[in-house]
Amino acid sequence: MRSRMASVVRRTGAATSSLQSPLSAPAVVSRCLVHCDDLLQQQRFYGSAVTNEEAYSRVEKSHATWPRQLNTPLSELDPEIWDIIEKEKNRQWKGLELIPSENFTSLSVMEAVGSVMTNKYSEGYPGARYYGGNDLGHSIFVRSLREWLRVSFPQAAVLEHMEEISASRVFEAVALLVLRGDLVEFGYFVNVQSLSGSPANFQVYTALLKPHDRIMALDLPHGGHLSHGYQTDTKKISATSIFFETMPYRLDEQTGYIDYDQMEKSAVLFRPKLIVAGASAYSRNIDYERMRKVADKHKAVLLADMAHISGLVSAGVVPSPFEYSDIVMTTTHKSLRGPRGAMIFFRKGVKGVDKNGKEIKYDFEEKINFSVFPGLQGGPHNHTIAGLAVALKQCATPEYKAYQKQVVENCARFAKALIARGYDLVSGGTDNHLVLVDLKKKGVDGSRAERVMELAHIAANKNTVPGDVSAMVPGGIRMGKPVIFYSLHWRKQVT
Ligand SMILES: Cc1ncc(COP(=O)(O)O)c(C=O)c1O
């Protein structure tokens, strides 16, 4: 108990007010161990207006040296790591960040991620936790979300819905009503516990498929992602390909666009149970409607992996996958501009009617939640979920929408400038936040280009382009604009 208290002693020399409120609040004290002498002693001790120095010297008399250590800033406690972080900050600030899967998250998100929420276990789901002490976190979310929703979603129905989401549900409901209201309109619910994009995709497969069921997705060398399945002639590289059977669809090498006709033909032979619509290195909008038709033909689930574009989707500057998908997965740290994590949106409610007119309901909720926890994870990362709430609050602001619009406009200008300088772009341009440059005609490969750019303090990444045989020495370079927008100076120069 003592060490836990010590970890929240304030760093300033001021009175320890952060401790007073939780411990002096009658509700908390009555609920927590009223008869515990230790707790009451601490309440007396920390409740008095002592400086940190006084507090340390008092506890150090009883040989408790750890409170001081627990409250020592990083720069003093571990200068080596502090120095590395400072250098990285410097690199991010001074260099040009052109990696389309990266972003600079906001100060407020970083505050939430670096907060005491990292201390808290809350395995389970709202109303069914394996740990006590989760009420405070919930009520913080309820308050901030209510305020935000009143501004962003004034429709009464939405507010009523929010009222329904009682305090104990908000941890996971936090993202329910963002992303342009699509979630409400198309009846989605969300799990925000998933730790990152690859595990989230695996959680979806595990929830909805049996081992060795069939998945179709964009081939990795054509812009897909490892977590959609990847294997070479000799080895299954992605666990998705180990535990499930995967069949890629590809780009039309002439146009650089997804070859939907070929995908449709392959699907007839392969009969997939799940089709993934989404990419890591595809600069064009995806035809979700078309993919829905293919999925329907084979009674397959359509999973939209919008990891790269969710920020653009939430601002309405690229087409949204929600209308046509069954499941939508996104990471939260790319264009969305939040903390590192993921969200899995799934349809809930009525799917249709059977031939007798009886309602058929989606059965995703229980399966997906179970697959995330206890299937493949333990305790949720509450600091990340707190950061995500903060990031999603920003999604509803005009500043955020303007930023995402600018990202797409900058990228279009960037594509034009590259073409004018004689570079080949896969698909000949871009609709979103990234460009994929085919360097073959320039007589250089992506690895070398990446290294030379790095030496000039420009961070981009090598990428396979159609026709490549090696992923290690690919023929292209992928560049994107979510970060670069922050430098107004650069913005003027890209044209
Ligand atoms: C389309 C897509 N899905 C999933 C992922 C995996 O995300 P993570 O790196 O968080 O596992 C990525 C990462 O780049 C991605 O681009």
Short mmCIF file of C-alpha atoms and ligand atoms in Angstrom, two decimals:
data_model
loop_
_atom_site.label_atom_id
_atom_site.label_comp_id
_atom_site.label_asym_id
_atom_site.label_seq_id
_atom_site.Cartn_x
_atom_site.Cartn_y
_atom_site.Cartn_z
CA MET A 1 0.00 0.00 0.00
CA ARG A 2 2.78 2.37 0.91
CA SER A 3 4.62 2.08 -2.37
CA ARG A 4 1.41 2.69 -4.26
CA MET A 5 0.84 5.88 -2.33
CA ALA A 6 4.38 6.98 -2.86
CA SER A 7 4.09 6.64 -6.60
CA VAL A 8 1.60 9.45 -6.69
CA VAL A 9 3.42 11.93 -4.45
CA ARG A 10 3.54 15.10 -6.46
CA ARG A 11 6.77 16.27 -7.92
CA THR A 12 6.25 19.89 -7.09
CA GLY A 13 7.01 21.12 -3.61
CA ALA A 14 3.36 22.02 -3.08
CA ALA A 15 0.90 20.29 -0.85
CA THR A 16 -0.13 16.84 -2.01
CA SER A 17 -3.59 17.84 -3.12
CA SER A 18 -3.82 15.11 -5.75
CA LEU A 19 -3.91 12.65 -2.90
CA GLN A 20 -6.31 14.48 -0.74
CA SER A 21 -9.36 14.21 -2.88
CA PRO A 22 -9.41 10.47 -3.55
CA LEU A 23 -8.60 9.67 0.04
CA SER A 24 -10.73 12.24 1.76
CA ALA A 25 -13.86 11.69 -0.33
CA PRO A 26 -16.28 9.96 2.01
CA ALA A 27 -17.58 7.66 -0.69
CA VAL A 28 -14.16 6.31 -1.46
CA VAL A 29 -13.06 5.98 2.14
CA SER A 30 -16.22 4.19 3.13
CA ARG A 31 -15.90 1.81 0.23
CA CYS A 32 -12.20 1.15 0.69
CA LEU A 33 -11.07 -0.72 3.76
CA VAL A 34 -12.34 1.59 6.47
CA HIS A 35 -10.71 -0.49 9.13
CA CYS A 36 -7.30 -0.50 7.58
CA ASP A 37 -4.99 1.38 9.95
CA ASP A 38 -2.35 1.72 7.32
CA LEU A 39 -4.68 3.56 4.97
CA LEU A 40 -5.95 5.93 7.63
CA GLN A 41 -2.42 6.70 8.71
CA GLN A 42 -1.50 7.56 5.18
CA GLN A 43 -4.54 9.70 4.80
CA ARG A 44 -3.43 11.74 7.80
CA PHE A 45 0.10 11.90 6.54
CA TYR A 46 -0.47 12.85 2.92
CA GLY A 47 -3.56 14.88 3.65
CA SER A 48 -1.48 17.42 5.55
CA ALA A 49 0.18 20.20 3.57
CA VAL A 50 3.73 18.93 3.37
CA THR A 51 6.26 19.54 0.61
CA ASN A 52 7.76 16.59 -1.18
CA GLU A 53 11.08 17.12 0.61
CA GLU A 54 9.36 16.96 3.99
CA ALA A 55 7.41 13.91 2.90
CA TYR A 56 10.57 12.16 1.70
CA SER A 57 12.54 12.92 4.83
CA ARG A 58 9.70 11.60 6.97
CA VAL A 59 9.36 8.34 5.12
CA GLU A 60 13.12 7.95 4.73
CA LYS A 61 13.44 7.91 8.51
CA SER A 62 11.65 4.59 8.33
CA HIS A 63 14.01 3.46 5.54
CA ALA A 64 11.42 3.88 2.82
CA THR A 65 13.72 5.22 0.09
CA TRP A 66 11.58 4.32 -2.88
CA PRO A 67 9.17 7.27 -2.83
CA ARG A 68 12.00 9.58 -3.84
CA GLN A 69 13.10 7.19 -6.59
CA LEU A 70 9.56 6.79 -7.87
CA ASN A 71 9.18 10.55 -8.22
CA THR A 72 12.57 11.38 -9.70
CA PRO A 73 12.26 12.77 -13.24
CA LEU A 74 13.62 10.73 -16.11
CA SER A 75 16.42 13.21 -16.88
CA GLU A 76 17.87 12.56 -13.43
CA LEU A 77 16.99 8.94 -12.94
CA ASP A 78 18.06 7.64 -16.34
CA PRO A 79 19.90 10.30 -18.35
CA GLU A 80 20.86 7.75 -21.01
CA ILE A 81 17.26 7.05 -21.98
CA TRP A 82 16.30 10.71 -21.53
CA ASP A 83 19.06 11.64 -23.96
CA ILE A 84 17.86 9.14 -26.57
CA ILE A 85 14.33 10.53 -26.30
CA GLU A 86 15.61 14.08 -26.65
CA LYS A 87 17.59 13.10 -29.73
CA GLU A 88 14.52 11.44 -31.22
CA LYS A 89 12.48 14.56 -30.47
CA ASN A 90 15.15 16.56 -32.25
CA ARG A 91 15.09 14.22 -35.24
CA GLN A 92 11.32 14.42 -35.50
CA TRP A 93 11.39 18.17 -35.22
CA LYS A 94 14.25 18.95 -37.56
CA GLY A 95 13.92 16.27 -40.22
CA LEU A 96 11.17 15.75 -42.74
CA GLU A 97 8.82 12.94 -41.82
CA LEU A 98 7.39 11.39 -44.95
CA ILE A 99 6.38 8.00 -43.60
CA PRO A 100 2.65 7.75 -44.31
CA SER A 101 1.92 5.38 -41.42
CA GLU A 102 3.30 7.85 -38.89
CA ASN A 103 1.97 11.01 -37.37
CA PHE A 104 2.72 13.52 -34.63
CA THR A 105 0.11 13.01 -31.98
CA SER A 106 -0.99 15.90 -29.80
CA LEU A 107 0.39 17.05 -26.47
CA SER A 108 -2.92 16.25 -24.83
CA VAL A 109 -2.85 12.67 -26.11
CA MET A 110 0.70 12.25 -24.83
CA GLU A 111 -0.35 13.59 -21.44
CA ALA A 112 -3.13 11.03 -21.22
CA VAL A 113 -0.83 8.23 -22.37
CA GLY A 114 1.78 9.24 -19.79
CA SER A 115 -0.78 9.43 -16.99
CA VAL A 116 -1.62 7.26 -13.98
CA MET A 117 -4.02 5.33 -16.21
CA THR A 118 -1.02 3.16 -17.02
CA ASN A 119 -1.20 1.81 -13.46
CA LYS A 120 -4.69 0.42 -13.74
CA TYR A 121 -5.84 -3.11 -14.52
CA SER A 122 -9.39 -3.56 -15.75
CA GLU A 123 -9.46 -6.98 -17.40
CA GLY A 124 -12.92 -7.73 -18.72
CA TYR A 125 -15.62 -5.46 -20.06
CA PRO A 126 -17.93 -2.80 -18.68
CA GLY A 127 -19.99 -4.21 -15.89
CA ALA A 128 -17.91 -7.41 -15.81
CA ARG A 129 -14.43 -6.56 -14.59
CA TYR A 130 -11.98 -8.84 -12.89
CA TYR A 131 -10.59 -5.97 -10.81
CA GLY A 132 -12.07 -3.36 -8.54
CA GLY A 133 -11.32 0.32 -8.61
CA ASN A 134 -12.54 1.05 -12.12
CA ASP A 135 -15.23 3.59 -11.27
CA LEU A 136 -13.07 6.69 -11.26
CA GLY A 137 -11.73 6.13 -14.75
CA HIS A 138 -15.24 5.58 -15.99
CA SER A 139 -16.62 8.75 -14.52
CA ILE A 140 -13.80 10.81 -16.00
CA PHE A 141 -14.74 9.47 -19.40
CA VAL A 142 -18.43 10.02 -18.90
CA ARG A 143 -17.85 13.66 -18.08
CA SER A 144 -15.53 14.45 -20.94
CA LEU A 145 -17.54 12.51 -23.45
CA ARG A 146 -20.83 14.09 -22.49
CA GLU A 147 -19.40 17.54 -23.05
CA TRP A 148 -17.90 16.56 -26.33
CA LEU A 149 -21.00 14.82 -27.60
CA ARG A 150 -23.21 17.76 -26.78
CA VAL A 151 -21.08 19.87 -29.07
CA SER A 152 -20.42 17.34 -31.81
CA PHE A 153 -23.64 15.39 -32.04
CA PRO A 154 -26.54 17.57 -31.03
CA GLN A 155 -29.16 15.13 -32.34
CA ALA A 156 -31.37 14.03 -29.49
CA ALA A 157 -31.20 10.38 -30.45
CA VAL A 158 -27.49 10.32 -30.07
CA LEU A 159 -27.60 12.01 -26.71
CA GLU A 160 -30.21 9.59 -25.50
CA HIS A 161 -28.06 6.79 -26.66
CA MET A 162 -25.20 8.27 -24.71
CA GLU A 163 -27.35 8.50 -21.62
CA GLU A 164 -27.99 4.82 -21.99
CA ILE A 165 -24.32 4.13 -21.92
CA SER A 166 -23.96 4.20 -18.21
CA ALA A 167 -20.75 5.13 -16.50
CA SER A 168 -19.58 1.58 -16.39
CA ARG A 169 -19.78 1.20 -20.15
CA VAL A 170 -17.86 4.21 -21.29
CA PHE A 171 -14.39 2.73 -21.35
CA GLU A 172 -15.27 0.72 -24.40
CA ALA A 173 -18.01 2.94 -25.75
CA VAL A 174 -15.66 5.83 -26.06
CA ALA A 175 -15.39 5.65 -29.80
CA LEU A 176 -18.97 4.73 -30.49
CA LEU A 177 -20.15 7.97 -31.91
CA VAL A 178 -17.24 9.37 -33.84
CA LEU A 179 -16.15 9.04 -37.42
CA ARG A 180 -18.79 11.23 -38.96
CA GLY A 181 -21.69 9.53 -37.29
CA ASP A 182 -21.29 6.50 -39.54
CA LEU A 183 -21.22 4.29 -36.50
CA VAL A 184 -24.67 5.35 -35.46
CA GLU A 185 -26.11 5.43 -38.92
CA PHE A 186 -24.92 1.97 -39.87
CA GLY A 187 -25.33 0.36 -36.47
CA TYR A 188 -21.77 -0.31 -35.43
CA PHE A 189 -20.35 -0.91 -32.01
CA VAL A 190 -16.68 -0.90 -31.11
CA ASN A 191 -14.03 -2.63 -29.07
CA VAL A 192 -11.21 -0.26 -28.14
CA GLN A 193 -9.06 -2.67 -26.15
CA SER A 194 -7.05 -4.14 -28.99
CA LEU A 195 -3.39 -3.28 -28.63
CA SER A 196 -2.44 -2.62 -32.24
CA GLY A 197 -3.43 -3.25 -35.85
CA SER A 198 -1.91 -6.68 -36.41
CA PRO A 199 -3.33 -8.22 -33.24
CA ALA A 200 -6.68 -6.58 -34.00
CA ASN A 201 -6.84 -8.22 -37.43
CA PHE A 202 -5.89 -11.55 -35.91
CA GLN A 203 -8.59 -11.09 -33.29
CA VAL A 204 -11.16 -10.60 -36.03
CA TYR A 205 -10.03 -13.74 -37.87
CA THR A 206 -9.98 -15.74 -34.64
CA ALA A 207 -13.45 -14.50 -33.72
CA LEU A 208 -15.16 -15.21 -37.02
CA LEU A 209 -13.25 -18.03 -38.67
CA LYS A 210 -12.21 -21.56 -37.90
CA PRO A 211 -8.55 -22.54 -38.30
CA HIS A 212 -7.72 -22.91 -42.01
CA ASP A 213 -10.77 -21.02 -43.18
CA ARG A 214 -10.04 -18.89 -46.25
CA ILE A 215 -9.08 -15.22 -46.35
CA MET A 216 -8.60 -13.06 -49.44
CA ALA A 217 -6.64 -9.82 -49.21
CA LEU A 218 -4.42 -7.52 -51.24
CA ASP A 219 -1.01 -9.12 -51.83
CA LEU A 220 1.76 -7.68 -49.68
CA PRO A 221 4.03 -6.78 -52.62
CA HIS A 222 1.05 -5.00 -54.20
CA GLY A 223 0.32 -2.80 -51.20
CA GLY A 224 -1.31 -5.15 -48.68
CA HIS A 225 -0.25 -5.71 -45.09
CA LEU A 226 1.49 -8.67 -43.45
CA SER A 227 -1.41 -9.18 -41.07
CA HIS A 228 -3.66 -9.87 -44.08
CA GLY A 229 -1.54 -12.98 -44.76
CA TYR A 230 1.73 -13.49 -46.57
CA GLN A 231 3.76 -16.46 -47.65
CA THR A 232 6.64 -17.11 -50.00
CA ASP A 233 7.30 -20.30 -51.97
CA THR A 234 9.17 -21.74 -49.03
CA LYS A 235 7.77 -20.10 -45.93
CA LYS A 236 4.56 -18.82 -44.38
CA ILE A 237 5.68 -15.43 -43.15
CA SER A 238 2.56 -14.09 -41.48
CA ALA A 239 0.83 -16.00 -38.67
CA THR A 240 -2.36 -15.25 -40.59
CA SER A 241 -1.06 -17.59 -43.32
CA ILE A 242 -0.01 -20.21 -40.78
CA PHE A 243 -3.39 -20.48 -39.10
CA PHE A 244 -5.63 -19.63 -42.06
CA GLU A 245 -5.49 -20.24 -45.81
CA THR A 246 -4.75 -17.01 -47.64
CA MET A 247 -5.19 -16.08 -51.26
CA PRO A 248 -4.07 -12.69 -52.50
CA TYR A 249 -5.69 -10.42 -55.00
CA ARG A 250 -3.44 -7.92 -56.77
CA LEU A 251 -3.13 -4.69 -58.69
CA ASP A 252 -3.56 -4.48 -62.41
CA GLU A 253 0.08 -3.90 -63.27
CA GLN A 254 -0.81 -1.66 -66.20
CA THR A 255 -2.98 0.75 -64.28
CA GLY A 256 -1.71 0.35 -60.70
CA TYR A 257 -5.33 0.08 -59.49
CA ILE A 258 -6.76 -2.97 -57.70
CA ASP A 259 -7.76 -5.55 -60.28
CA TYR A 260 -11.34 -6.11 -59.09
CA ASP A 261 -12.23 -8.29 -62.08
CA GLN A 262 -9.44 -10.71 -61.32
CA MET A 263 -10.33 -10.62 -57.64
CA GLU A 264 -13.87 -11.61 -58.48
CA LYS A 265 -12.69 -14.51 -60.63
CA SER A 266 -10.28 -15.75 -57.95
CA ALA A 267 -13.04 -15.57 -55.36
CA VAL A 268 -15.19 -17.93 -57.42
CA LEU A 269 -12.44 -20.54 -57.23
CA PHE A 270 -11.20 -19.84 -53.71
CA ARG A 271 -14.58 -19.25 -52.03
CA PRO A 272 -13.28 -17.03 -49.21
CA LYS A 273 -14.93 -16.82 -45.81
CA LEU A 274 -13.50 -13.35 -45.23
CA ILE A 275 -12.31 -10.64 -47.61
CA VAL A 276 -10.09 -7.78 -46.49
CA ALA A 277 -10.54 -4.36 -48.08
CA GLY A 278 -7.58 -2.26 -47.02
CA ALA A 279 -3.95 -1.55 -47.68
CA SER A 280 -0.66 -0.19 -46.43
CA ALA A 281 0.63 1.19 -49.68
CA TYR A 282 -2.25 1.97 -51.98
CA SER A 283 -2.77 5.55 -53.00
CA ARG A 284 -6.26 5.18 -54.48
CA ASN A 285 -9.72 5.00 -52.96
CA ILE A 286 -11.04 1.51 -52.48
CA ASP A 287 -14.27 0.44 -54.15
CA TYR A 288 -16.00 -0.92 -51.06
CA GLU A 289 -19.30 -1.32 -52.85
CA ARG A 290 -17.76 -3.63 -55.40
CA MET A 291 -16.02 -5.64 -52.71
CA ARG A 292 -19.29 -5.94 -50.80
CA LYS A 293 -20.86 -7.53 -53.87
CA VAL A 294 -18.08 -10.08 -54.12
CA ALA A 295 -18.37 -10.83 -50.40
CA ASP A 296 -22.14 -11.25 -50.67
CA LYS A 297 -21.77 -13.66 -53.57
CA HIS A 298 -19.71 -15.98 -51.35
CA LYS A 299 -21.43 -15.18 -48.05
CA ALA A 300 -18.09 -13.87 -46.86
CA VAL A 301 -17.45 -11.31 -44.14
CA LEU A 302 -16.09 -8.00 -45.45
CA LEU A 303 -13.41 -6.61 -43.16
CA ALA A 304 -12.31 -3.07 -44.02
CA ASP A 305 -8.84 -2.39 -42.67
CA MET A 306 -8.75 1.41 -42.75
CA ALA A 307 -5.63 1.63 -40.58
CA HIS A 308 -3.94 4.06 -42.94
CA ILE A 309 -6.85 6.26 -43.83
CA SER A 310 -9.05 6.43 -40.71
CA GLY A 311 -8.10 10.06 -40.05
CA LEU A 312 -9.15 10.93 -43.59
CA VAL A 313 -12.35 8.90 -43.21
CA SER A 314 -13.27 10.61 -39.97
CA ALA A 315 -12.88 14.00 -41.63
CA GLY A 316 -14.87 12.88 -44.67
CA VAL A 317 -12.11 13.53 -47.20
CA VAL A 318 -12.01 9.97 -48.58
CA PRO A 319 -14.87 7.47 -48.95
CA SER A 320 -15.92 5.72 -45.75
CA PRO A 321 -15.95 1.92 -45.57
CA PHE A 322 -18.73 1.77 -42.96
CA GLU A 323 -21.69 1.54 -45.29
CA TYR A 324 -20.47 -1.60 -47.03
CA SER A 325 -18.50 -3.49 -44.40
CA ASP A 326 -19.29 -5.95 -41.66
CA ILE A 327 -16.22 -5.15 -39.61
CA VAL A 328 -13.99 -2.09 -39.76
CA MET A 329 -10.57 -2.20 -38.14
CA THR A 330 -8.27 0.74 -37.69
CA THR A 331 -5.05 1.51 -35.95
CA THR A 332 -5.25 4.72 -33.98
CA HIS A 333 -1.73 6.09 -34.43
CA LYS A 334 -1.52 6.71 -38.17
CA SER A 335 -3.60 9.35 -39.94
CA LEU A 336 -6.10 9.30 -37.05
CA ARG A 337 -3.37 11.02 -34.95
CA GLY A 338 -4.00 9.23 -31.67
CA PRO A 339 -1.95 6.95 -29.42
CA ARG A 340 -0.62 3.57 -30.62
CA GLY A 341 -3.54 1.17 -30.54
CA ALA A 342 -6.45 -0.15 -32.54
CA MET A 343 -10.23 -0.22 -32.70
CA ILE A 344 -12.45 -2.95 -34.05
CA PHE A 345 -15.88 -1.75 -35.17
CA PHE A 346 -18.49 -4.44 -35.75
CA ARG A 347 -22.09 -4.37 -36.87
CA LYS A 348 -24.68 -4.93 -34.23
CA GLY A 349 -28.44 -5.30 -34.45
CA VAL A 350 -30.62 -6.48 -37.28
CA LYS A 351 -28.86 -7.85 -40.35
CA GLY A 352 -31.95 -8.67 -42.39
CA VAL A 353 -34.95 -10.99 -42.45
CA ASP A 354 -35.13 -14.66 -43.34
CA LYS A 355 -37.61 -16.10 -45.82
CA ASN A 356 -40.23 -16.35 -43.11
CA GLY A 357 -39.86 -12.67 -42.33
CA LYS A 358 -38.02 -13.33 -39.08
CA GLU A 359 -35.25 -10.92 -38.13
CA ILE A 360 -31.68 -12.14 -38.45
CA LYS A 361 -29.24 -10.42 -36.09
CA TYR A 362 -25.52 -9.88 -36.38
CA ASP A 363 -23.62 -12.13 -33.99
CA PHE A 364 -20.27 -10.32 -34.04
CA GLU A 365 -20.28 -8.60 -30.66
CA GLU A 366 -19.79 -11.53 -28.35
CA LYS A 367 -17.38 -13.28 -30.69
CA ILE A 368 -15.13 -10.27 -31.20
CA ASN A 369 -15.12 -9.16 -27.60
CA PHE A 370 -14.32 -12.71 -26.51
CA SER A 371 -11.54 -13.00 -29.05
CA VAL A 372 -9.91 -9.77 -27.79
CA PHE A 373 -10.34 -10.73 -24.13
CA PRO A 374 -9.84 -13.40 -22.90
CA GLY A 375 -8.93 -14.95 -26.26
CA LEU A 376 -5.80 -13.05 -27.17
CA GLN A 377 -5.23 -10.35 -24.56
CA GLY A 378 -5.23 -9.67 -20.85
CA GLY A 379 -5.68 -6.24 -19.32
CA PRO A 380 -6.56 -3.33 -21.59
CA HIS A 381 -4.05 -0.49 -21.85
CA ASN A 382 -6.10 2.12 -20.06
CA HIS A 383 -3.59 4.88 -20.68
CA THR A 384 -3.94 4.25 -24.42
CA ILE A 385 -7.73 4.17 -24.18
CA ALA A 386 -7.59 7.49 -22.32
CA GLY A 387 -5.33 8.91 -25.07
CA LEU A 388 -7.70 7.59 -27.68
CA ALA A 389 -10.64 9.37 -26.05
CA VAL A 390 -8.65 12.59 -26.27
CA ALA A 391 -7.72 11.98 -29.91
CA LEU A 392 -11.32 11.20 -30.85
CA LYS A 393 -12.51 14.36 -29.18
CA GLN A 394 -10.27 16.23 -31.59
CA CYS A 395 -11.73 14.36 -34.59
CA ALA A 396 -14.96 16.27 -34.13
CA THR A 397 -13.32 19.72 -34.34
CA PRO A 398 -13.13 22.00 -37.39
CA GLU A 399 -9.34 22.20 -36.93
CA TYR A 400 -9.03 18.48 -37.35
CA LYS A 401 -11.17 18.43 -40.47
CA ALA A 402 -9.16 21.28 -41.96
CA TYR A 403 -5.94 19.42 -41.15
CA GLN A 404 -7.07 16.22 -42.88
CA LYS A 405 -8.27 18.16 -45.91
CA GLN A 406 -4.88 19.82 -46.11
CA VAL A 407 -3.10 16.45 -45.87
CA VAL A 408 -4.91 15.22 -48.98
CA GLU A 409 -4.39 18.47 -50.86
CA ASN A 410 -0.70 18.52 -50.02
CA CYS A 411 -0.31 14.97 -51.14
CA ALA A 412 -1.99 15.69 -54.49
CA ARG A 413 0.39 18.62 -55.00
CA PHE A 414 3.33 16.48 -54.00
CA ALA A 415 2.30 13.82 -56.55
CA LYS A 416 2.05 16.45 -59.27
CA ALA A 417 5.47 17.85 -58.41
CA LEU A 418 7.05 14.38 -58.54
CA ILE A 419 5.45 13.60 -61.89
CA ALA A 420 6.65 16.95 -63.24
CA ARG A 421 10.18 15.90 -62.23
CA GLY A 422 9.92 12.69 -64.22
CA TYR A 423 9.02 10.18 -61.49
CA ASP A 424 6.60 7.31 -62.13
CA LEU A 425 3.87 6.95 -59.55
CA VAL A 426 2.08 3.64 -59.16
CA SER A 427 -1.47 4.32 -60.43
CA GLY A 428 -0.25 7.65 -61.78
CA GLY A 429 -1.29 9.72 -58.77
CA THR A 430 -3.05 9.71 -55.44
CA ASP A 431 -6.48 10.12 -53.81
CA ASN A 432 -5.26 9.99 -50.24
CA HIS A 433 -2.30 10.78 -47.96
CA LEU A 434 0.42 8.79 -49.75
CA VAL A 435 2.26 8.30 -53.00
CA LEU A 436 4.08 5.22 -54.16
CA VAL A 437 6.98 6.02 -56.45
CA ASP A 438 8.25 3.37 -58.85
CA LEU A 439 11.98 4.03 -59.13
CA LYS A 440 12.83 1.35 -61.67
CA LYS A 441 13.18 3.75 -64.58
CA LYS A 442 15.45 5.94 -62.49
CA GLY A 443 17.94 3.07 -62.14
CA VAL A 444 17.86 3.03 -58.35
CA ASP A 445 16.12 0.76 -55.86
CA GLY A 446 13.97 1.74 -52.89
CA SER A 447 16.56 0.70 -50.29
CA ARG A 448 19.20 3.03 -51.65
CA ALA A 449 16.76 5.86 -52.11
CA GLU A 450 15.59 5.42 -48.51
CA ARG A 451 19.18 5.53 -47.21
CA VAL A 452 20.15 8.60 -49.22
CA MET A 453 17.02 10.40 -48.06
CA GLU A 454 17.80 9.44 -44.49
CA LEU A 455 21.24 11.00 -44.80
CA ALA A 456 19.48 14.17 -45.88
CA HIS A 457 17.18 13.96 -42.80
CA ILE A 458 14.17 12.86 -44.81
CA ALA A 459 12.39 9.81 -43.43
CA ALA A 460 10.52 7.72 -46.00
CA ASN A 461 10.37 4.00 -46.58
CA LYS A 462 11.29 1.56 -49.29
CA ASN A 463 8.33 -0.35 -50.68
CA THR A 464 7.60 -3.05 -53.17
CA VAL A 465 5.93 -1.99 -56.40
CA PRO A 466 4.22 -4.24 -58.96
CA GLY A 467 6.75 -6.46 -60.72
CA ASP A 468 9.21 -6.64 -57.79
CA VAL A 469 10.70 -9.96 -56.86
CA SER A 470 12.42 -9.00 -53.61
CA ALA A 471 10.85 -7.31 -50.59
CA MET A 472 14.34 -6.56 -49.24
CA VAL A 473 15.46 -4.68 -52.33
CA PRO A 474 12.17 -3.30 -53.60
CA GLY A 475 11.82 -0.98 -56.54
CA GLY A 476 9.81 1.75 -54.92
CA ILE A 477 9.57 4.30 -52.20
CA ARG A 478 6.44 5.18 -50.21
CA MET A 479 5.95 8.72 -49.03
CA GLY A 480 3.07 10.38 -47.25
CA LYS A 481 1.86 13.60 -45.81
CA PRO A 482 0.16 13.22 -42.42
CA VAL A 483 3.15 14.65 -40.57
CA ILE A 484 4.68 17.05 -43.00
CA PHE A 485 1.69 19.34 -42.87
CA TYR A 486 2.84 20.65 -39.51
CA SER A 487 5.70 22.42 -41.18
CA LEU A 488 4.10 25.36 -42.92
CA HIS A 489 7.43 26.25 -44.39
CA TRP A 490 7.52 22.93 -46.20
CA ARG A 491 3.91 23.30 -47.24
CA LYS A 492 4.83 26.33 -49.31
CA GLN A 493 7.71 24.49 -50.89
CA VAL A 494 5.98 21.35 -52.09
CA THR A 495 4.24 23.03 -54.99
C1 LIG B 1 -3.36 -1.63 -43.38
C2 LIG B 1 -2.65 -1.98 -42.11
N1 LIG B 1 -3.21 -2.84 -41.27
C3 LIG B 1 -2.63 -3.21 -40.12
C4 LIG B 1 -1.41 -2.69 -39.75
C5 LIG B 1 -0.76 -3.16 -38.51
O1 LIG B 1 -0.69 -2.23 -37.52
P1 LIG B 1 0.36 -2.38 -36.32
O2 LIG B 1 1.67 -1.96 -36.85
O3 LIG B 1 -0.22 -1.46 -35.28
O4 LIG B 1 0.34 -3.80 -35.89
C6 LIG B 1 -0.78 -1.76 -40.59
C7 LIG B 1 0.53 -1.19 -40.21
O5 LIG B 1 1.24 -0.59 -40.92
C8 LIG B 1 -1.40 -1.41 -41.80
O6 LIG B 1 -0.85 -0.55 -42.66
#
